[in-house]
Each structure stands twice: as C-alpha cells, then as structure tokens.
Amino acid sequence: ILEIPIEKVETKAEVSLEKQLEENKLGRLDILATLDDKTIVNIEVQIINQYNFIERTLYYWSGVYYNELKAGKDYTNSKRTIAINILDYELFEEGPYHEVATLRREYKNTVLTDKIEFHFIQIPKFLKENIGMDTKLEEWMHYISQKSREGVMSAMEKNEEIKKANDEYEYLTGDEAERRLAFLREKAIRDERNNLEGSRKEGFEIENYVGQNYLTV
C-alpha cells in the first residue's frame, strides 16, 4: 500500500486473539505497527458502514499521533503517522478503489507536512474495476476480496507471501487458536484467584497487626 521499502514491522503480539477474548467483536480489526524508520501505521479493517468513518479515523489518527509524542519532547520529534483503512464498502461514490488523503495548502496544492496521511482501500470498488494482478497490492486485493476457494488459491500461487499469510490465518482460526484462547481464559481465572488470595492474606495480616497493637495498649 505504501510502496516504500520496509525492513522491519513491530506489532502487538496476539492482538486479535486477546481482543476476541475481551470483547468478542468481529466487525473490525485494528493493528498498530511501527516501521523500521519509526513511522507509525494504524491499520483498520472495517466491514460495516457506520456513516461516521471520516470523523472516526481522524479521531483515531490524532490519538495515535498525540500518544507517540512523549511528554517534554519537542514537537519536531513527532513521528509520521499513517492511517490505512481497508473497507468492505464504498466510502466515496467517485474515484478509484485506493485513495490517499494528505494535508495540503490551498496555494498550488502543496503538501503542508508528510506527518499526516490517510489511505482508503475500498474492496467493492476494486471488484467493480475488474483489476488484474500486476502489482503486489493488486495480488493482495485479489486474496482478501475473493469469495471462492479458487480465487484464494490463484492469489496464493501468484505470491508466496500470501500463501504464508493464509497458512497463518488458518492456524489462528483453527484448533490452535481455540487452545490459545482456552489458555488465556485459564490464565485470567488463575490470576484473579491469586489476586483475591493475596488480598485476603494482606487483609488478615493488617487485621492481626492492629489487634496485637490494641492488646499491647
């Protein structure tokens, strides 16, 4: 999507599994990534049109941009922050399936800063345009937009990285994912029990200490 060389991407581990455990929300997916040049990328997959997406993506972008600028740091240290939005509906009636929005001056339409950038990937528009697989993005678009197994296999044959991603997806949505969720649930229960036991023990020690001092007095 960004068409820039990327050597390293850091994301939070097991975000999808833990989010499923905590919220059980299947309508959207968020990924926060840091690239090797320290660019921050917030990726959102949105399935349902809630008719407030422009305002919401601005809100999310501003939160990420603000949080990455640590207290006491100079404004010039703020990091380039990009929002990538992959949508299963048409956000704009006109224009191509992949649109980019930046902050520009009215004078000669020049870019004001490269630290704010929005990408909108509209899957229905991609399907309507009947695009081939001439670029890496188009290969991935064919993979994520296909409704049939044949279409998925075609994209996997074209791109080895897509095959790896598909294997990972099947791993995360199969039996291993269920086992991992069961482990997380058991861990949460065990941690809660330990916290309660620790609280009881601390309360008993305080009560015993107060009682002993009272007898001494």
JSON list of C-alpha atoms in Angstrom, two decimals:
[
{"chain": "A", "resi": 1, "resn": "ILE", "atom": "CA", "xyz": [0.00, 0.00, 0.00]},
{"chain": "A", "resi": 2, "resn": "LEU", "atom": "CA", "xyz": [2.70, 2.50, 0.96]},
{"chain": "A", "resi": 3, "resn": "GLU", "atom": "CA", "xyz": [5.13, 1.47, -1.79]},
{"chain": "A", "resi": 4, "resn": "ILE", "atom": "CA", "xyz": [8.17, 2.09, 0.42]},
{"chain": "A", "resi": 5, "resn": "PRO", "atom": "CA", "xyz": [10.94, -0.35, 1.42]},
{"chain": "A", "resi": 6, "resn": "ILE", "atom": "CA", "xyz": [10.26, -1.83, 4.86]},
{"chain": "A", "resi": 7, "resn": "GLU", "atom": "CA", "xyz": [12.84, -3.92, 6.67]},
{"chain": "A", "resi": 8, "resn": "LYS", "atom": "CA", "xyz": [11.02, -4.37, 9.97]},
{"chain": "A", "resi": 9, "resn": "VAL", "atom": "CA", "xyz": [7.49, -4.11, 11.33]},
{"chain": "A", "resi": 10, "resn": "GLU", "atom": "CA", "xyz": [6.62, -4.30, 15.03]},
{"chain": "A", "resi": 11, "resn": "THR", "atom": "CA", "xyz": [3.07, -5.10, 16.10]},
{"chain": "A", "resi": 12, "resn": "LYS", "atom": "CA", "xyz": [1.48, -6.12, 19.40]},
{"chain": "A", "resi": 13, "resn": "ALA", "atom": "CA", "xyz": [1.53, -9.89, 19.82]},
{"chain": "A", "resi": 14, "resn": "GLU", "atom": "CA", "xyz": [-1.73, -11.85, 19.78]},
{"chain": "A", "resi": 15, "resn": "VAL", "atom": "CA", "xyz": [-3.83, -8.71, 19.40]},
{"chain": "A", "resi": 16, "resn": "SER", "atom": "CA", "xyz": [-6.65, -10.47, 17.55]},
{"chain": "A", "resi": 17, "resn": "LEU", "atom": "CA", "xyz": [-6.90, -13.37, 19.98]},
{"chain": "A", "resi": 18, "resn": "GLU", "atom": "CA", "xyz": [-6.83, -11.25, 23.12]},
{"chain": "A", "resi": 19, "resn": "LYS", "atom": "CA", "xyz": [-9.27, -8.75, 21.65]},
{"chain": "A", "resi": 20, "resn": "GLN", "atom": "CA", "xyz": [-11.62, -11.60, 20.77]},
{"chain": "A", "resi": 21, "resn": "LEU", "atom": "CA", "xyz": [-11.35, -12.87, 24.32]},
{"chain": "A", "resi": 22, "resn": "GLU", "atom": "CA", "xyz": [-12.03, -9.48, 25.88]},
{"chain": "A", "resi": 23, "resn": "GLU", "atom": "CA", "xyz": [-14.64, -8.00, 23.55]},
{"chain": "A", "resi": 24, "resn": "ASN", "atom": "CA", "xyz": [-15.87, -10.70, 21.13]},
{"chain": "A", "resi": 25, "resn": "LYS", "atom": "CA", "xyz": [-16.13, -8.09, 18.37]},
{"chain": "A", "resi": 26, "resn": "LEU", "atom": "CA", "xyz": [-15.88, -9.39, 14.82]},
{"chain": "A", "resi": 27, "resn": "GLY", "atom": "CA", "xyz": [-16.86, -6.29, 12.85]},
{"chain": "A", "resi": 28, "resn": "ARG", "atom": "CA", "xyz": [-13.47, -4.57, 12.85]},
{"chain": "A", "resi": 29, "resn": "LEU", "atom": "CA", "xyz": [-9.79, -5.18, 13.37]},
{"chain": "A", "resi": 30, "resn": "ASP", "atom": "CA", "xyz": [-7.13, -2.71, 14.43]},
{"chain": "A", "resi": 31, "resn": "ILE", "atom": "CA", "xyz": [-3.37, -3.13, 14.12]},
{"chain": "A", "resi": 32, "resn": "LEU", "atom": "CA", "xyz": [-0.82, -0.59, 15.33]},
{"chain": "A", "resi": 33, "resn": "ALA", "atom": "CA", "xyz": [2.58, -1.06, 13.70]},
{"chain": "A", "resi": 34, "resn": "THR", "atom": "CA", "xyz": [5.93, 0.69, 13.90]},
{"chain": "A", "resi": 35, "resn": "LEU", "atom": "CA", "xyz": [8.12, 0.57, 10.79]},
{"chain": "A", "resi": 36, "resn": "ASP", "atom": "CA", "xyz": [11.90, 0.48, 10.85]},
{"chain": "A", "resi": 37, "resn": "ASP", "atom": "CA", "xyz": [12.09, 4.23, 10.10]},
{"chain": "A", "resi": 38, "resn": "LYS", "atom": "CA", "xyz": [9.84, 4.86, 13.18]},
{"chain": "A", "resi": 39, "resn": "THR", "atom": "CA", "xyz": [6.79, 5.67, 11.07]},
{"chain": "A", "resi": 40, "resn": "ILE", "atom": "CA", "xyz": [3.62, 4.74, 12.96]},
{"chain": "A", "resi": 41, "resn": "VAL", "atom": "CA", "xyz": [0.92, 2.97, 10.95]},
{"chain": "A", "resi": 42, "resn": "ASN", "atom": "CA", "xyz": [-2.59, 2.38, 12.26]},
{"chain": "A", "resi": 43, "resn": "ILE", "atom": "CA", "xyz": [-4.40, -0.23, 10.15]},
{"chain": "A", "resi": 44, "resn": "GLU", "atom": "CA", "xyz": [-8.14, -0.70, 10.43]},
{"chain": "A", "resi": 45, "resn": "VAL", "atom": "CA", "xyz": [-10.34, -3.21, 8.66]},
{"chain": "A", "resi": 46, "resn": "GLN", "atom": "CA", "xyz": [-13.98, -2.10, 8.63]},
{"chain": "A", "resi": 47, "resn": "ILE", "atom": "CA", "xyz": [-16.77, -4.38, 7.43]},
{"chain": "A", "resi": 48, "resn": "ILE", "atom": "CA", "xyz": [-19.90, -2.35, 8.18]},
{"chain": "A", "resi": 49, "resn": "ASN", "atom": "CA", "xyz": [-20.52, 1.25, 7.11]},
{"chain": "A", "resi": 50, "resn": "GLN", "atom": "CA", "xyz": [-21.48, 3.21, 10.24]},
{"chain": "A", "resi": 51, "resn": "TYR", "atom": "CA", "xyz": [-21.58, 6.53, 8.32]},
{"chain": "A", "resi": 52, "resn": "ASN", "atom": "CA", "xyz": [-19.11, 8.30, 10.60]},
{"chain": "A", "resi": 53, "resn": "PHE", "atom": "CA", "xyz": [-15.84, 6.90, 9.32]},
{"chain": "A", "resi": 54, "resn": "ILE", "atom": "CA", "xyz": [-14.11, 10.13, 8.29]},
{"chain": "A", "resi": 55, "resn": "GLU", "atom": "CA", "xyz": [-14.63, 11.64, 11.74]},
{"chain": "A", "resi": 56, "resn": "ARG", "atom": "CA", "xyz": [-13.62, 8.43, 13.46]},
{"chain": "A", "resi": 57, "resn": "THR", "atom": "CA", "xyz": [-10.42, 7.87, 11.50]},
{"chain": "A", "resi": 58, "resn": "LEU", "atom": "CA", "xyz": [-9.41, 11.48, 12.23]},
{"chain": "A", "resi": 59, "resn": "TYR", "atom": "CA", "xyz": [-10.06, 10.83, 15.92]},
{"chain": "A", "resi": 60, "resn": "TYR", "atom": "CA", "xyz": [-8.02, 7.62, 15.95]},
{"chain": "A", "resi": 61, "resn": "TRP", "atom": "CA", "xyz": [-5.19, 9.20, 13.97]},
{"chain": "A", "resi": 62, "resn": "SER", "atom": "CA", "xyz": [-4.96, 12.18, 16.36]},
{"chain": "A", "resi": 63, "resn": "GLY", "atom": "CA", "xyz": [-4.89, 9.84, 19.36]},
{"chain": "A", "resi": 64, "resn": "VAL", "atom": "CA", "xyz": [-2.00, 7.81, 17.93]},
{"chain": "A", "resi": 65, "resn": "TYR", "atom": "CA", "xyz": [-0.10, 10.94, 16.89]},
{"chain": "A", "resi": 66, "resn": "TYR", "atom": "CA", "xyz": [-0.56, 12.54, 20.33]},
{"chain": "A", "resi": 67, "resn": "ASN", "atom": "CA", "xyz": [0.36, 9.44, 22.33]},
{"chain": "A", "resi": 68, "resn": "GLU", "atom": "CA", "xyz": [3.57, 8.89, 20.36]},
{"chain": "A", "resi": 69, "resn": "LEU", "atom": "CA", "xyz": [4.85, 12.37, 21.28]},
{"chain": "A", "resi": 70, "resn": "LYS", "atom": "CA", "xyz": [6.16, 11.82, 24.79]},
{"chain": "A", "resi": 71, "resn": "ALA", "atom": "CA", "xyz": [5.74, 14.50, 27.43]},
{"chain": "A", "resi": 72, "resn": "GLY", "atom": "CA", "xyz": [8.54, 17.04, 27.37]},
{"chain": "A", "resi": 73, "resn": "LYS", "atom": "CA", "xyz": [9.60, 16.22, 23.82]},
{"chain": "A", "resi": 74, "resn": "ASP", "atom": "CA", "xyz": [9.91, 18.90, 21.17]},
{"chain": "A", "resi": 75, "resn": "TYR", "atom": "CA", "xyz": [7.17, 18.98, 18.52]},
{"chain": "A", "resi": 76, "resn": "THR", "atom": "CA", "xyz": [9.78, 18.36, 15.85]},
{"chain": "A", "resi": 77, "resn": "ASN", "atom": "CA", "xyz": [10.20, 14.87, 17.34]},
{"chain": "A", "resi": 78, "resn": "SER", "atom": "CA", "xyz": [6.64, 13.90, 16.43]},
{"chain": "A", "resi": 79, "resn": "LYS", "atom": "CA", "xyz": [6.52, 10.78, 14.26]},
{"chain": "A", "resi": 80, "resn": "ARG", "atom": "CA", "xyz": [4.99, 10.40, 10.84]},
{"chain": "A", "resi": 81, "resn": "THR", "atom": "CA", "xyz": [1.62, 8.74, 11.43]},
{"chain": "A", "resi": 82, "resn": "ILE", "atom": "CA", "xyz": [-0.29, 6.95, 8.68]},
{"chain": "A", "resi": 83, "resn": "ALA", "atom": "CA", "xyz": [-3.82, 5.57, 8.84]},
{"chain": "A", "resi": 84, "resn": "ILE", "atom": "CA", "xyz": [-4.62, 2.70, 6.47]},
{"chain": "A", "resi": 85, "resn": "ASN", "atom": "CA", "xyz": [-8.31, 1.90, 6.23]},
{"chain": "A", "resi": 86, "resn": "ILE", "atom": "CA", "xyz": [-9.43, -1.27, 4.43]},
{"chain": "A", "resi": 87, "resn": "LEU", "atom": "CA", "xyz": [-13.19, -1.04, 3.90]},
{"chain": "A", "resi": 88, "resn": "ASP", "atom": "CA", "xyz": [-15.71, -3.61, 2.71]},
{"chain": "A", "resi": 89, "resn": "TYR", "atom": "CA", "xyz": [-17.96, -0.84, 1.40]},
{"chain": "A", "resi": 90, "resn": "GLU", "atom": "CA", "xyz": [-17.67, 2.24, -0.82]},
{"chain": "A", "resi": 91, "resn": "LEU", "atom": "CA", "xyz": [-16.77, 5.27, 1.26]},
{"chain": "A", "resi": 92, "resn": "PHE", "atom": "CA", "xyz": [-16.66, 7.63, -1.75]},
{"chain": "A", "resi": 93, "resn": "GLU", "atom": "CA", "xyz": [-19.03, 7.50, -4.72]},
{"chain": "A", "resi": 94, "resn": "GLU", "atom": "CA", "xyz": [-16.37, 8.74, -7.14]},
{"chain": "A", "resi": 95, "resn": "GLY", "atom": "CA", "xyz": [-12.67, 7.98, -7.50]},
{"chain": "A", "resi": 96, "resn": "PRO", "atom": "CA", "xyz": [-10.51, 4.83, -7.55]},
{"chain": "A", "resi": 97, "resn": "TYR", "atom": "CA", "xyz": [-10.59, 1.98, -5.05]},
{"chain": "A", "resi": 98, "resn": "HIS", "atom": "CA", "xyz": [-7.34, 3.18, -3.40]},
{"chain": "A", "resi": 99, "resn": "GLU", "atom": "CA", "xyz": [-7.31, 6.84, -2.41]},
{"chain": "A", "resi": 100, "resn": "VAL", "atom": "CA", "xyz": [-4.74, 8.81, -0.45]},
{"chain": "A", "resi": 101, "resn": "ALA", "atom": "CA", "xyz": [-5.52, 11.95, 1.58]},
{"chain": "A", "resi": 102, "resn": "THR", "atom": "CA", "xyz": [-2.89, 14.35, 2.93]},
{"chain": "A", "resi": 103, "resn": "LEU", "atom": "CA", "xyz": [-2.83, 17.81, 4.50]},
{"chain": "A", "resi": 104, "resn": "ARG", "atom": "CA", "xyz": [-2.22, 20.44, 1.81]},
{"chain": "A", "resi": 105, "resn": "ARG", "atom": "CA", "xyz": [-2.04, 24.21, 1.37]},
{"chain": "A", "resi": 106, "resn": "GLU", "atom": "CA", "xyz": [-4.52, 25.86, -0.95]},
{"chain": "A", "resi": 107, "resn": "TYR", "atom": "CA", "xyz": [-1.61, 27.68, -2.59]},
{"chain": "A", "resi": 108, "resn": "LYS", "atom": "CA", "xyz": [-0.52, 25.49, -5.52]},
{"chain": "A", "resi": 109, "resn": "ASN", "atom": "CA", "xyz": [-1.90, 22.45, -3.66]},
{"chain": "A", "resi": 110, "resn": "THR", "atom": "CA", "xyz": [1.47, 21.84, -1.98]},
{"chain": "A", "resi": 111, "resn": "VAL", "atom": "CA", "xyz": [1.84, 19.35, 0.87]},
{"chain": "A", "resi": 112, "resn": "LEU", "atom": "CA", "xyz": [1.96, 21.09, 4.25]},
{"chain": "A", "resi": 113, "resn": "THR", "atom": "CA", "xyz": [3.51, 18.13, 6.10]},
{"chain": "A", "resi": 114, "resn": "ASP", "atom": "CA", "xyz": [4.16, 14.45, 5.44]},
{"chain": "A", "resi": 115, "resn": "LYS", "atom": "CA", "xyz": [3.37, 13.51, 9.06]},
{"chain": "A", "resi": 116, "resn": "ILE", "atom": "CA", "xyz": [-0.33, 13.03, 8.35]},
{"chain": "A", "resi": 117, "resn": "GLU", "atom": "CA", "xyz": [-1.54, 10.59, 5.71]},
{"chain": "A", "resi": 118, "resn": "PHE", "atom": "CA", "xyz": [-4.71, 8.55, 5.18]},
{"chain": "A", "resi": 119, "resn": "HIS", "atom": "CA", "xyz": [-5.23, 5.59, 2.84]},
{"chain": "A", "resi": 120, "resn": "PHE", "atom": "CA", "xyz": [-8.69, 4.32, 1.93]},
{"chain": "A", "resi": 121, "resn": "ILE", "atom": "CA", "xyz": [-8.89, 0.86, 0.31]},
{"chain": "A", "resi": 122, "resn": "GLN", "atom": "CA", "xyz": [-12.46, 0.14, -0.87]},
{"chain": "A", "resi": 123, "resn": "ILE", "atom": "CA", "xyz": [-12.94, -3.55, -1.68]},
{"chain": "A", "resi": 124, "resn": "PRO", "atom": "CA", "xyz": [-16.26, -3.24, -3.62]},
{"chain": "A", "resi": 125, "resn": "LYS", "atom": "CA", "xyz": [-14.70, -0.68, -5.95]},
{"chain": "A", "resi": 126, "resn": "PHE", "atom": "CA", "xyz": [-11.76, -2.98, -6.57]},
{"chain": "A", "resi": 127, "resn": "LEU", "atom": "CA", "xyz": [-14.12, -5.79, -7.56]},
{"chain": "A", "resi": 128, "resn": "LYS", "atom": "CA", "xyz": [-16.08, -3.48, -9.87]},
{"chain": "A", "resi": 129, "resn": "GLU", "atom": "CA", "xyz": [-12.95, -2.30, -11.68]},
{"chain": "A", "resi": 130, "resn": "ASN", "atom": "CA", "xyz": [-12.05, -5.92, -12.61]},
{"chain": "A", "resi": 131, "resn": "ILE", "atom": "CA", "xyz": [-8.34, -5.29, -11.99]},
{"chain": "A", "resi": 132, "resn": "GLY", "atom": "CA", "xyz": [-5.67, -7.89, -12.73]},
{"chain": "A", "resi": 133, "resn": "MET", "atom": "CA", "xyz": [-2.69, -8.89, -10.59]},
{"chain": "A", "resi": 134, "resn": "ASP", "atom": "CA", "xyz": [0.06, -6.68, -11.98]},
{"chain": "A", "resi": 135, "resn": "THR", "atom": "CA", "xyz": [1.24, -5.23, -8.63]},
{"chain": "A", "resi": 136, "resn": "LYS", "atom": "CA", "xyz": [1.76, -6.61, -5.12]},
{"chain": "A", "resi": 137, "resn": "LEU", "atom": "CA", "xyz": [-1.19, -4.59, -3.83]},
{"chain": "A", "resi": 138, "resn": "GLU", "atom": "CA", "xyz": [-3.44, -6.00, -6.55]},
{"chain": "A", "resi": 139, "resn": "GLU", "atom": "CA", "xyz": [-2.33, -9.54, -5.65]},
{"chain": "A", "resi": 140, "resn": "TRP", "atom": "CA", "xyz": [-3.26, -8.94, -2.00]},
{"chain": "A", "resi": 141, "resn": "MET", "atom": "CA", "xyz": [-6.53, -7.31, -3.00]},
{"chain": "A", "resi": 142, "resn": "HIS", "atom": "CA", "xyz": [-7.47, -10.40, -5.00]},
{"chain": "A", "resi": 143, "resn": "TYR", "atom": "CA", "xyz": [-6.70, -12.52, -1.95]},
{"chain": "A", "resi": 144, "resn": "ILE", "atom": "CA", "xyz": [-8.73, -10.55, 0.61]},
{"chain": "A", "resi": 145, "resn": "SER", "atom": "CA", "xyz": [-11.66, -9.87, -1.74]},
{"chain": "A", "resi": 146, "resn": "GLN", "atom": "CA", "xyz": [-12.21, -13.36, -3.13]},
{"chain": "A", "resi": 147, "resn": "LYS", "atom": "CA", "xyz": [-15.39, -15.20, -2.22]},
{"chain": "A", "resi": 148, "resn": "SER", "atom": "CA", "xyz": [-14.32, -18.58, -3.64]},
{"chain": "A", "resi": 149, "resn": "ARG", "atom": "CA", "xyz": [-11.53, -21.02, -2.77]},
{"chain": "A", "resi": 150, "resn": "GLU", "atom": "CA", "xyz": [-10.37, -20.91, -6.39]},
{"chain": "A", "resi": 151, "resn": "GLY", "atom": "CA", "xyz": [-9.74, -17.16, -6.20]},
{"chain": "A", "resi": 152, "resn": "VAL", "atom": "CA", "xyz": [-7.79, -17.54, -2.97]},
{"chain": "A", "resi": 153, "resn": "MET", "atom": "CA", "xyz": [-5.65, -20.31, -4.47]},
{"chain": "A", "resi": 154, "resn": "SER", "atom": "CA", "xyz": [-4.93, -18.17, -7.54]},
{"chain": "A", "resi": 155, "resn": "ALA", "atom": "CA", "xyz": [-3.59, -15.33, -5.38]},
{"chain": "A", "resi": 156, "resn": "MET", "atom": "CA", "xyz": [-1.55, -17.75, -3.28]},
{"chain": "A", "resi": 157, "resn": "GLU", "atom": "CA", "xyz": [0.08, -19.23, -6.39]},
{"chain": "A", "resi": 158, "resn": "LYS", "atom": "CA", "xyz": [0.99, -15.74, -7.57]},
{"chain": "A", "resi": 159, "resn": "ASN", "atom": "CA", "xyz": [2.54, -14.56, -4.29]},
{"chain": "A", "resi": 160, "resn": "GLU", "atom": "CA", "xyz": [4.47, -16.70, -1.79]},
{"chain": "A", "resi": 161, "resn": "GLU", "atom": "CA", "xyz": [3.90, -14.16, 1.00]},
{"chain": "A", "resi": 162, "resn": "ILE", "atom": "CA", "xyz": [0.15, -14.50, 0.52]},
{"chain": "A", "resi": 163, "resn": "LYS", "atom": "CA", "xyz": [0.47, -18.27, 0.93]},
{"chain": "A", "resi": 164, "resn": "LYS", "atom": "CA", "xyz": [2.36, -17.74, 4.20]},
{"chain": "A", "resi": 165, "resn": "ALA", "atom": "CA", "xyz": [-0.31, -15.31, 5.39]},
{"chain": "A", "resi": 166, "resn": "ASN", "atom": "CA", "xyz": [-3.05, -17.77, 4.51]},
{"chain": "A", "resi": 167, "resn": "ASP", "atom": "CA", "xyz": [-1.28, -20.55, 6.43]},
{"chain": "A", "resi": 168, "resn": "GLU", "atom": "CA", "xyz": [-1.02, -18.22, 9.43]},
{"chain": "A", "resi": 169, "resn": "TYR", "atom": "CA", "xyz": [-4.68, -17.28, 9.12]},
{"chain": "A", "resi": 170, "resn": "GLU", "atom": "CA", "xyz": [-5.74, -20.92, 9.10]},
{"chain": "A", "resi": 171, "resn": "TYR", "atom": "CA", "xyz": [-3.52, -21.52, 12.13]},
{"chain": "A", "resi": 172, "resn": "LEU", "atom": "CA", "xyz": [-5.04, -18.60, 14.06]},
{"chain": "A", "resi": 173, "resn": "THR", "atom": "CA", "xyz": [-8.61, -19.60, 13.23]},
{"chain": "A", "resi": 174, "resn": "GLY", "atom": "CA", "xyz": [-8.17, -23.34, 13.75]},
{"chain": "A", "resi": 175, "resn": "ASP", "atom": "CA", "xyz": [-7.68, -25.65, 16.70]},
{"chain": "A", "resi": 176, "resn": "GLU", "atom": "CA", "xyz": [-4.51, -23.89, 17.83]},
{"chain": "A", "resi": 177, "resn": "ALA", "atom": "CA", "xyz": [-6.44, -20.65, 18.26]},
{"chain": "A", "resi": 178, "resn": "GLU", "atom": "CA", "xyz": [-9.05, -22.40, 20.40]},
{"chain": "A", "resi": 179, "resn": "ARG", "atom": "CA", "xyz": [-6.32, -23.88, 22.57]},
{"chain": "A", "resi": 180, "resn": "ARG", "atom": "CA", "xyz": [-4.69, -20.46, 22.92]},
{"chain": "A", "resi": 181, "resn": "LEU", "atom": "CA", "xyz": [-8.00, -18.87, 23.92]},
{"chain": "A", "resi": 182, "resn": "ALA", "atom": "CA", "xyz": [-8.56, -21.63, 26.47]},
{"chain": "A", "resi": 183, "resn": "PHE", "atom": "CA", "xyz": [-5.10, -20.96, 27.87]},
{"chain": "A", "resi": 184, "resn": "LEU", "atom": "CA", "xyz": [-5.80, -17.22, 28.11]},
{"chain": "A", "resi": 185, "resn": "ARG", "atom": "CA", "xyz": [-9.11, -17.85, 29.86]},
{"chain": "A", "resi": 186, "resn": "GLU", "atom": "CA", "xyz": [-7.47, -20.22, 32.33]},
{"chain": "A", "resi": 187, "resn": "LYS", "atom": "CA", "xyz": [-4.66, -17.72, 32.92]},
{"chain": "A", "resi": 188, "resn": "ALA", "atom": "CA", "xyz": [-7.18, -14.92, 33.58]},
{"chain": "A", "resi": 189, "resn": "ILE", "atom": "CA", "xyz": [-9.05, -17.09, 36.09]},
{"chain": "A", "resi": 190, "resn": "ARG", "atom": "CA", "xyz": [-5.82, -18.16, 37.78]},
{"chain": "A", "resi": 191, "resn": "ASP", "atom": "CA", "xyz": [-4.57, -14.56, 38.01]},
{"chain": "A", "resi": 192, "resn": "GLU", "atom": "CA", "xyz": [-7.89, -13.45, 39.51]},
{"chain": "A", "resi": 193, "resn": "ARG", "atom": "CA", "xyz": [-7.71, -16.19, 42.13]},
{"chain": "A", "resi": 194, "resn": "ASN", "atom": "CA", "xyz": [-4.15, -15.24, 43.03]},
{"chain": "A", "resi": 195, "resn": "ASN", "atom": "CA", "xyz": [-5.15, -11.59, 43.37]},
{"chain": "A", "resi": 196, "resn": "LEU", "atom": "CA", "xyz": [-8.06, -12.49, 45.64]},
{"chain": "A", "resi": 197, "resn": "GLU", "atom": "CA", "xyz": [-5.88, -14.78, 47.76]},
{"chain": "A", "resi": 198, "resn": "GLY", "atom": "CA", "xyz": [-3.25, -12.08, 48.04]},
{"chain": "A", "resi": 199, "resn": "SER", "atom": "CA", "xyz": [-5.84, -9.53, 49.09]},
{"chain": "A", "resi": 200, "resn": "ARG", "atom": "CA", "xyz": [-7.25, -11.88, 51.74]},
{"chain": "A", "resi": 201, "resn": "LYS", "atom": "CA", "xyz": [-3.79, -12.58, 53.12]},
{"chain": "A", "resi": 202, "resn": "GLU", "atom": "CA", "xyz": [-2.91, -8.89, 53.24]},
{"chain": "A", "resi": 203, "resn": "GLY", "atom": "CA", "xyz": [-6.19, -8.07, 54.94]},
{"chain": "A", "resi": 204, "resn": "PHE", "atom": "CA", "xyz": [-5.62, -10.80, 57.57]},
{"chain": "A", "resi": 205, "resn": "GLU", "atom": "CA", "xyz": [-2.09, -9.55, 58.31]},
{"chain": "A", "resi": 206, "resn": "ILE", "atom": "CA", "xyz": [-3.33, -5.97, 58.75]},
{"chain": "A", "resi": 207, "resn": "GLU", "atom": "CA", "xyz": [-6.18, -7.10, 61.00]},
{"chain": "A", "resi": 208, "resn": "ASN", "atom": "CA", "xyz": [-3.82, -9.26, 63.06]},
{"chain": "A", "resi": 209, "resn": "TYR", "atom": "CA", "xyz": [-1.30, -6.40, 63.38]},
{"chain": "A", "resi": 210, "resn": "VAL", "atom": "CA", "xyz": [-3.95, -3.93, 64.55]},
{"chain": "A", "resi": 211, "resn": "GLY", "atom": "CA", "xyz": [-5.33, -6.47, 67.02]},
{"chain": "A", "resi": 212, "resn": "GLN", "atom": "CA", "xyz": [-1.91, -7.14, 68.55]},
{"chain": "A", "resi": 213, "resn": "ASN", "atom": "CA", "xyz": [-1.20, -3.42, 68.98]},
{"chain": "A", "resi": 214, "resn": "TYR", "atom": "CA", "xyz": [-4.62, -2.93, 70.54]},
{"chain": "A", "resi": 215, "resn": "LEU", "atom": "CA", "xyz": [-3.88, -5.65, 73.14]},
{"chain": "A", "resi": 216, "resn": "THR", "atom": "CA", "xyz": [-0.49, -4.13, 73.89]},
{"chain": "A", "resi": 217, "resn": "VAL", "atom": "CA", "xyz": [-2.03, -0.73, 74.54]}
]
